[in-house]
Structure formats: C-alpha cells, structure tokens
A tleap script that builds the chain and sets N, CA, C and O, in Angstrom:
source leaprc.protein.ff14SB
mol = sequence {
  NSER GLY ALA SER ILE SER SER GLY PHE ALA
  VAL ILE SER LEU GLY THR ASP THR GLY GLY
  SER ILE ILE GLY PRO SER SER PHE ASN GLY
  ILE PHE GLY TYR ARG PRO PRO PHE VAL PRO
  GLU LEU LEU LYS GLY ILE LEU PRO LEU ASP
  GLU THR LYS ASP THR VAL GLY PRO MET ALA
  LYS TYR LEU GLU ASP VAL ALA LEU SER CTYR
}
set mol.1.N position { -4.519 -8.708 2.273 }
set mol.1.CA position { -4.318 -7.647 3.192 }
set mol.1.C position { -5.538 -6.894 3.014 }
set mol.1.O position { -5.896 -6.233 3.988 }
set mol.2.N position { -6.231 -6.858 1.999 }
set mol.2.CA position { -7.257 -5.569 2.006 }
set mol.2.C position { -8.318 -6.582 2.575 }
set mol.2.O position { -8.635 -6.219 3.708 }
set mol.3.N position { -8.978 -7.726 2.186 }
set mol.3.CA position { -9.833 -8.329 2.955 }
set mol.3.C position { -9.365 -8.402 4.468 }
set mol.3.O position { -10.267 -8.152 5.268 }
set mol.4.N position { -8.211 -8.677 4.975 }
set mol.4.CA position { -8.288 -8.593 6.150 }
set mol.4.C position { -8.406 -7.307 7.072 }
set mol.4.O position { -8.878 -7.330 8.209 }
set mol.5.N position { -8.082 -6.565 6.646 }
set mol.5.CA position { -8.516 -5.013 6.879 }
set mol.5.C position { -10.111 -4.502 6.752 }
set mol.5.O position { -10.681 -3.728 7.521 }
set mol.6.N position { -10.677 -5.164 5.543 }
set mol.6.CA position { -11.837 -5.153 5.346 }
set mol.6.C position { -13.008 -5.370 6.757 }
set mol.6.O position { -13.853 -4.598 7.211 }
set mol.7.N position { -12.512 -7.083 7.255 }
set mol.7.CA position { -12.943 -7.651 8.018 }
set mol.7.C position { -12.423 -7.516 9.571 }
set mol.7.O position { -12.547 -8.380 10.439 }
set mol.8.N position { -11.956 -6.530 9.680 }
set mol.8.CA position { -11.277 -6.081 10.649 }
set mol.8.C position { -9.935 -6.786 11.357 }
set mol.8.O position { -9.534 -6.367 12.443 }
set mol.9.N position { -9.359 -7.742 10.752 }
set mol.9.CA position { -8.320 -8.800 11.445 }
set mol.9.C position { -6.972 -7.658 11.754 }
set mol.9.O position { -6.035 -7.716 12.551 }
set mol.10.N position { -7.387 -6.589 10.686 }
set mol.10.CA position { -6.164 -6.013 10.979 }
set mol.10.C position { -5.943 -4.399 10.774 }
set mol.10.O position { -5.818 -4.223 9.562 }
set mol.11.N position { -5.874 -3.522 11.267 }
set mol.11.CA position { -5.854 -1.950 11.420 }
set mol.11.C position { -5.146 -1.397 9.922 }
set mol.11.O position { -5.777 -0.596 9.234 }
set mol.12.N position { -3.798 -1.893 9.491 }
set mol.12.CA position { -3.010 -1.289 8.915 }
set mol.12.C position { -2.085 -2.556 8.010 }
set mol.12.O position { -1.717 -3.619 8.509 }
set mol.13.N position { -1.920 -2.256 7.039 }
set mol.13.CA position { -1.139 -3.450 6.063 }
set mol.13.C position { -0.532 -2.556 4.935 }
set mol.13.O position { -1.111 -1.602 4.415 }
set mol.14.N position { 0.673 -2.988 4.646 }
set mol.14.CA position { 1.472 -2.061 3.451 }
set mol.14.C position { 1.642 -3.466 2.606 }
set mol.14.O position { 1.826 -4.631 2.959 }
set mol.15.N position { 1.520 -2.922 1.532 }
set mol.15.CA position { 1.395 -3.362 0.440 }
set mol.15.C position { 2.633 -2.952 -1.027 }
set mol.15.O position { 2.854 -1.756 -1.214 }
set mol.16.N position { 3.133 -3.682 -1.678 }
set mol.16.CA position { 4.007 -3.494 -2.779 }
set mol.16.C position { 3.033 -3.229 -4.105 }
set mol.16.O position { 2.018 -3.856 -4.406 }
set mol.17.N position { 3.569 -2.257 -4.715 }
set mol.17.CA position { 2.815 -2.203 -5.750 }
set mol.17.C position { 3.522 -1.945 -7.473 }
set mol.17.O position { 4.087 -0.911 -7.828 }
set mol.18.N position { 3.287 -3.236 -8.382 }
set mol.18.CA position { 3.910 -2.764 -9.432 }
set mol.18.C position { 2.878 -2.198 -10.570 }
set mol.18.O position { 3.040 -1.227 -11.309 }
set mol.19.N position { 1.800 -3.070 -10.491 }
set mol.19.CA position { 0.897 -2.763 -11.112 }
set mol.19.C position { -0.666 -2.942 -10.696 }
set mol.19.O position { -1.450 -3.602 -11.379 }
set mol.20.N position { -1.009 -2.300 -9.541 }
set mol.20.CA position { -2.392 -2.090 -9.223 }
set mol.20.C position { -2.614 -3.049 -7.699 }
set mol.20.O position { -3.774 -3.173 -7.304 }
set mol.21.N position { -1.638 -3.611 -6.997 }
set mol.21.CA position { -1.470 -4.482 -6.088 }
set mol.21.C position { -2.110 -3.643 -4.789 }
set mol.21.O position { -2.809 -4.196 -3.940 }
set mol.22.N position { -1.781 -2.298 -4.767 }
set mol.22.CA position { -2.453 -1.302 -3.546 }
set mol.22.C position { -3.778 -0.623 -3.792 }
set mol.22.O position { -4.479 -0.247 -2.853 }
set mol.23.N position { -4.153 -0.452 -5.184 }
set mol.23.CA position { -5.337 0.141 -5.195 }
set mol.23.C position { -6.089 -0.920 -5.679 }
set mol.23.O position { -7.298 -0.747 -5.523 }
set mol.24.N position { -5.770 -1.971 -6.222 }
set mol.24.CA position { -6.919 -2.913 -6.718 }
set mol.24.C position { -7.568 -3.676 -5.441 }
set mol.24.O position { -8.718 -4.094 -5.577 }
set mol.25.N position { -6.978 -3.858 -4.359 }
set mol.25.CA position { -7.354 -4.549 -3.182 }
set mol.25.C position { -8.287 -3.540 -2.320 }
set mol.25.O position { -9.331 -3.838 -1.740 }
set mol.26.N position { -7.763 -2.492 -2.368 }
set mol.26.CA position { -8.228 -1.422 -1.415 }
set mol.26.C position { -9.770 -0.844 -2.218 }
set mol.26.O position { -10.807 -0.649 -1.584 }
set mol.27.N position { -9.647 -0.667 -3.503 }
set mol.27.CA position { -11.241 -0.635 -4.132 }
set mol.27.C position { -12.258 -1.871 -4.079 }
set mol.27.O position { -13.485 -1.806 -4.009 }
set mol.28.N position { -11.437 -3.036 -4.131 }
set mol.28.CA position { -12.688 -4.319 -4.324 }
set mol.28.C position { -13.030 -4.419 -2.689 }
set mol.28.O position { -13.966 -5.158 -2.386 }
set mol.29.N position { -12.516 -3.907 -1.912 }
set mol.29.CA position { -12.799 -4.273 -0.366 }
set mol.29.C position { -13.365 -2.717 0.232 }
set mol.29.O position { -14.171 -2.707 1.163 }
set mol.30.N position { -12.976 -1.697 -0.253 }
set mol.30.CA position { -14.194 -0.549 0.018 }
set mol.30.C position { -13.432 0.004 1.523 }
set mol.30.O position { -13.925 0.357 2.594 }
set mol.31.N position { -12.141 -0.096 1.087 }
set mol.31.CA position { -10.834 0.599 2.293 }
set mol.31.C position { -10.192 1.475 1.256 }
set mol.31.O position { -10.324 1.552 0.035 }
set mol.32.N position { -9.252 2.285 2.377 }
set mol.32.CA position { -8.566 3.371 1.305 }
set mol.32.C position { -7.030 3.097 1.344 }
set mol.32.O position { -6.545 2.718 2.410 }
set mol.33.N position { -6.079 3.298 0.035 }
set mol.33.CA position { -5.029 2.691 -0.223 }
set mol.33.C position { -4.055 3.605 -1.073 }
set mol.33.O position { -4.415 4.040 -2.167 }
set mol.34.N position { -2.841 3.877 -0.550 }
set mol.34.CA position { -2.177 4.879 -1.438 }
set mol.34.C position { -1.216 4.333 -1.847 }
set mol.34.O position { -0.591 3.612 -1.070 }
set mol.35.N position { -0.743 4.505 -3.299 }
set mol.35.CA position { -0.014 4.366 -3.926 }
set mol.35.C position { 1.347 5.603 -4.252 }
set mol.35.O position { 1.442 6.352 -5.225 }
set mol.36.N position { 2.254 5.477 -3.106 }
set mol.36.CA position { 3.137 6.797 -3.360 }
set mol.36.C position { 3.808 6.550 -4.658 }
set mol.36.O position { 3.680 5.521 -5.321 }
set mol.37.N position { 4.758 7.899 -5.063 }
set mol.37.CA position { 5.221 7.701 -5.982 }
set mol.37.C position { 6.244 6.984 -5.648 }
set mol.37.O position { 6.446 6.794 -4.448 }
set mol.38.N position { 7.454 6.210 -7.002 }
set mol.38.CA position { 8.445 5.925 -6.840 }
set mol.38.C position { 9.742 6.471 -6.146 }
set mol.38.O position { 10.467 7.218 -6.803 }
set mol.39.N position { 10.064 6.157 -4.914 }
set mol.39.CA position { 11.261 6.200 -4.363 }
set mol.39.C position { 12.328 5.371 -4.180 }
set mol.39.O position { 12.462 4.989 -3.018 }
set mol.40.N position { 13.022 5.027 -4.866 }
set mol.40.CA position { 14.050 3.675 -4.202 }
set mol.40.C position { 14.667 3.554 -3.055 }
set mol.40.O position { 15.303 2.535 -2.786 }
set mol.41.N position { 14.561 4.563 -2.239 }
set mol.41.CA position { 14.972 4.352 -0.969 }
set mol.41.C position { 13.560 3.487 -0.307 }
set mol.41.O position { 13.601 2.668 0.611 }
set mol.42.N position { 12.815 3.762 -0.770 }
set mol.42.CA position { 11.555 3.041 -0.008 }
set mol.42.C position { 11.552 1.582 -0.094 }
set mol.42.O position { 10.857 0.846 0.606 }
set mol.43.N position { 12.349 1.224 -0.970 }
set mol.43.CA position { 12.458 -0.429 -1.476 }
set mol.43.C position { 13.329 -1.063 -0.675 }
set mol.43.O position { 13.625 -2.221 -0.970 }
set mol.44.N position { 14.009 -0.346 0.681 }
set mol.44.CA position { 14.959 -1.471 1.008 }
set mol.44.C position { 14.474 -1.998 1.740 }
set mol.44.O position { 13.665 -1.511 2.530 }
set mol.45.N position { 15.015 -3.781 1.667 }
set mol.45.CA position { 14.588 -4.593 2.322 }
set mol.45.C position { 13.662 -5.205 1.652 }
set mol.45.O position { 13.043 -5.947 2.414 }
set mol.46.N position { 13.307 -5.243 0.682 }
set mol.46.CA position { 11.818 -5.373 -0.656 }
set mol.46.C position { 12.495 -6.266 -2.064 }
set mol.46.O position { 13.302 -5.784 -2.859 }
set mol.47.N position { 12.157 -7.101 -2.093 }
set mol.47.CA position { 12.296 -7.793 -3.334 }
set mol.47.C position { 11.590 -7.127 -4.307 }
set mol.47.O position { 10.390 -7.259 -4.069 }
set mol.48.N position { 11.798 -6.429 -5.358 }
set mol.48.CA position { 10.897 -5.470 -6.295 }
set mol.48.C position { 10.759 -6.347 -7.342 }
set mol.48.O position { 11.714 -6.869 -7.917 }
set mol.49.N position { 9.572 -6.530 -7.614 }
set mol.49.CA position { 9.487 -7.199 -9.212 }
set mol.49.C position { 10.067 -6.638 -10.308 }
set mol.49.O position { 10.648 -7.246 -11.207 }
set mol.50.N position { 9.824 -4.963 -10.173 }
set mol.50.CA position { 10.377 -4.183 -11.454 }
set mol.50.C position { 10.978 -3.278 -10.585 }
set mol.50.O position { 10.331 -2.940 -9.593 }
set mol.51.N position { 12.414 -2.685 -10.816 }
set mol.51.CA position { 13.094 -1.783 -9.842 }
set mol.51.C position { 12.937 -0.412 -10.258 }
set mol.51.O position { 13.492 0.528 -9.689 }
set mol.52.N position { 12.013 -0.283 -11.472 }
set mol.52.CA position { 11.860 1.206 -11.936 }
set mol.52.C position { 10.486 1.566 -11.632 }
set mol.52.O position { 10.128 2.724 -11.845 }
set mol.53.N position { 9.474 0.499 -11.043 }
set mol.53.CA position { 7.956 0.721 -10.870 }
set mol.53.C position { 7.549 0.508 -9.434 }
set mol.53.O position { 6.673 1.106 -8.809 }
set mol.54.N position { 8.301 -0.397 -9.055 }
set mol.54.CA position { 7.807 -0.870 -7.562 }
set mol.54.C position { 7.725 0.101 -6.715 }
set mol.54.O position { 8.431 1.108 -6.768 }
set mol.55.N position { 6.657 -0.172 -5.670 }
set mol.55.CA position { 6.801 1.175 -4.831 }
set mol.55.C position { 6.179 0.428 -3.259 }
set mol.55.O position { 5.909 -0.770 -3.339 }
set mol.56.N position { 5.976 1.081 -1.958 }
set mol.56.CA position { 5.405 0.454 -1.359 }
set mol.56.C position { 4.544 1.608 -0.543 }
set mol.56.O position { 4.946 2.738 -0.266 }
set mol.57.N position { 3.032 0.930 -0.174 }
set mol.57.CA position { 2.283 1.822 0.092 }
set mol.57.C position { 1.405 1.246 1.484 }
set mol.57.O position { 1.458 0.098 1.926 }
set mol.58.N position { 0.600 2.375 2.023 }
set mol.58.CA position { -0.471 1.627 2.883 }
set mol.58.C position { -1.715 1.305 2.660 }
set mol.58.O position { -2.339 1.882 1.769 }
set mol.59.N position { -2.223 0.444 3.341 }
set mol.59.CA position { -3.818 0.247 3.199 }
set mol.59.C position { -4.456 0.192 4.656 }
set mol.59.O position { -3.892 -0.114 5.707 }
set mol.60.N position { -5.922 0.609 4.424 }
set mol.60.CA position { -6.700 0.728 6.145 }
set mol.60.C position { -7.937 1.218 5.987 }
set mol.60.O position { -8.186 2.089 5.154 }
set mol.61.N position { -8.822 0.697 6.777 }
set mol.61.CA position { -10.151 1.087 6.782 }
set mol.61.C position { -10.159 2.665 6.778 }
set mol.61.O position { -10.783 3.116 5.817 }
set mol.62.N position { -9.759 3.366 7.401 }
set mol.62.CA position { -9.940 4.957 7.953 }
set mol.62.C position { -8.939 5.498 7.093 }
set mol.62.O position { -7.950 4.771 7.007 }
set mol.63.N position { -8.893 6.585 6.411 }
set mol.63.CA position { -8.083 7.521 5.644 }
set mol.63.C position { -7.285 8.380 6.704 }
set mol.63.O position { -6.376 8.999 6.151 }
set mol.64.N position { -7.352 8.578 7.939 }
set mol.64.CA position { -6.758 8.814 8.772 }
set mol.64.C position { -5.554 7.992 9.145 }
set mol.64.O position { -4.480 8.556 9.353 }
set mol.65.N position { -5.723 6.253 9.269 }
set mol.65.CA position { -4.676 5.561 9.451 }
set mol.65.C position { -3.666 5.446 8.556 }
set mol.65.O position { -2.491 5.157 8.783 }
set mol.66.N position { -4.183 5.684 7.547 }
set mol.66.CA position { -3.500 5.595 5.805 }
set mol.66.C position { -2.362 6.923 6.024 }
set mol.66.O position { -1.134 6.839 6.048 }
set mol.67.N position { -2.978 7.808 6.130 }
set mol.67.CA position { -2.076 9.073 6.824 }
set mol.67.C position { -0.850 8.992 7.507 }
set mol.67.O position { 0.299 9.299 7.191 }
set mol.68.N position { -1.446 8.427 8.693 }
set mol.68.CA position { -0.393 8.202 9.849 }
set mol.68.C position { 0.576 7.328 9.821 }
set mol.68.O position { 1.578 7.316 10.535 }
set mol.69.N position { 0.179 6.352 8.720 }
set mol.69.CA position { 1.304 5.089 8.591 }
set mol.69.C position { 1.811 5.743 7.255 }
set mol.69.O position { 2.924 5.247 7.078 }
set mol.70.N position { 1.683 6.155 6.770 }
set mol.70.CA position { 2.441 6.837 5.504 }
set mol.70.C position { 3.288 7.733 6.325 }
set mol.70.O position { 4.085 8.498 5.782 }
savepdb mol mol.pdb
quit
C-alpha cells in the first residue's frame, strides 16, 4: 500500500498495525501515515493479530488526506 501511494496508484490506503505496519511503510516510501491509539470498536470487520494492540490507520501522500480519511 505504501509503495502504491508513493507511485501514484492510490490516494489513500488503510493499514492495520500491530508492530509498525503503518509507520514503517509510510516512512520508507516518503508518505504520511497515522497509527491511532487502540480503540476496540475500530477493529470491527478486521481479523486482528493481537486484540490488545492492533489498530487501523490511514496512509496518504498528503497530510490533509490522512486527516480527512481518519
């Protein structure tokens, strides 16, 4: 997802994060990513790896897009 956003194939992507799956790809590809705090209600419809740490957050090329998607 991070590479596709950086290449212009996508504007926004959502990622699940247990141990760096939002922040890592974001920093490696020069885009913005936001790992929100853990909120169990945001995990509905997602199969979490760790039910006490997983969270869902957006990645985008522009900070404004990250803020709008969150």
